[in-house]
Coordinates of C-alpha atoms in Angstrom, one line a residue:
M232 CA 58.3 -30.4 10.4
R233 CA 57.2 -32.4 13.5
S234 CA 56.7 -35.6 11.5
E235 CA 60.2 -35.2 10.0
N236 CA 61.7 -34.7 13.4
E237 CA 59.8 -37.6 14.8
G238 CA 61.0 -39.8 12.0
R239 CA 64.6 -38.9 12.6
M240 CA 64.3 -39.6 16.3
V241 CA 62.8 -43.0 15.7
V242 CA 65.6 -43.9 13.3
H243 CA 68.3 -42.7 15.7
A244 CA 66.7 -44.5 18.6
S245 CA 66.6 -47.7 16.6
I246 CA 70.2 -47.4 15.6
G247 CA 71.1 -46.9 19.3
G248 CA 69.0 -49.9 20.3
V249 CA 66.4 -47.9 22.1
D250 CA 62.6 -48.0 21.8
A251 CA 61.0 -44.7 21.0
E252 CA 57.6 -43.9 22.7
R253 CA 55.2 -41.1 22.2
A254 CA 54.1 -38.8 25.1
N255 CA 51.8 -35.8 25.1
A256 CA 54.2 -32.8 25.6
A257 CA 51.4 -30.2 26.3
Y258 CA 52.1 -28.1 29.3
T259 CA 55.0 -30.2 30.5
S260 CA 57.3 -27.2 31.3
Q261 CA 54.4 -25.5 33.1
T262 CA 53.3 -28.4 35.3
C263 CA 54.8 -28.9 38.8
P264 CA 56.7 -32.3 38.8
E265 CA 56.1 -32.8 42.5
P266 CA 53.8 -35.9 42.6
T267 CA 51.6 -34.5 45.3
C268 CA 51.2 -31.1 43.5
G269 CA 51.0 -31.2 39.7
Y270 CA 49.8 -27.6 39.6
V271 CA 49.7 -26.2 36.0
L272 CA 50.1 -22.4 35.4
R273 CA 51.8 -20.5 32.6
D274 CA 53.5 -18.3 35.1
N275 CA 55.2 -21.3 36.7
R276 CA 57.8 -21.0 33.9
Q277 CA 59.8 -17.9 33.5
G278 CA 62.4 -18.4 30.7
D279 CA 64.7 -21.2 31.7
R280 CA 63.5 -21.3 35.3
F281 CA 60.5 -23.1 36.9
H282 CA 58.9 -22.0 40.1
C283 CA 55.6 -23.6 41.3
R284 CA 53.1 -20.9 42.3
N285 CA 50.4 -23.2 43.6
P286 CA 48.3 -20.8 45.8
Y287 CA 46.5 -23.7 47.6
W288 CA 49.3 -25.3 49.5
G289 CA 52.4 -23.2 48.7
C290 CA 54.4 -26.0 47.0
N291 CA 57.2 -23.5 46.0
W292 CA 59.1 -26.2 44.0
Q293 CA 61.9 -24.7 41.9
G294 CA 64.2 -25.9 39.2
D295 CA 65.3 -25.9 35.5
A296 CA 62.3 -25.7 33.2
D297 CA 63.8 -28.2 30.7
H298 CA 64.4 -30.7 33.5
V299 CA 60.8 -30.2 34.7
A300 CA 59.5 -30.9 31.2
A301 CA 61.7 -34.0 30.8
T302 CA 60.6 -35.3 34.2
N303 CA 56.9 -34.8 33.3
L304 CA 57.3 -36.4 29.9
L305 CA 58.9 -39.5 31.6
S306 CA 56.0 -39.7 34.0
R307 CA 53.5 -39.4 31.2
L308 CA 54.8 -42.5 29.5
T309 CA 53.0 -44.6 32.2
D310 CA 50.0 -42.4 32.7
R311 CA 47.3 -43.7 30.3
Q312 CA 44.9 -41.0 31.3
I313 CA 46.9 -38.4 29.3
G314 CA 46.4 -39.0 25.6

């Protein structure tokens, strides 16, 4: 199913004149998008809400979980350490 969805996205992106790129989506909705934090924890996401629970420096960042995932995916496009 993933390959079928990926194929459809590539086709629709090319029709729209946009290049499609791959990014590893693992833990994107559980990772704090704050560049100085980046704390990953399953409990950071509660349904549609994200709340960073970093115990080391109390980041406390909050927002929509889908927005957090999209932000993290965008930043992963340029991060070559994440495969």
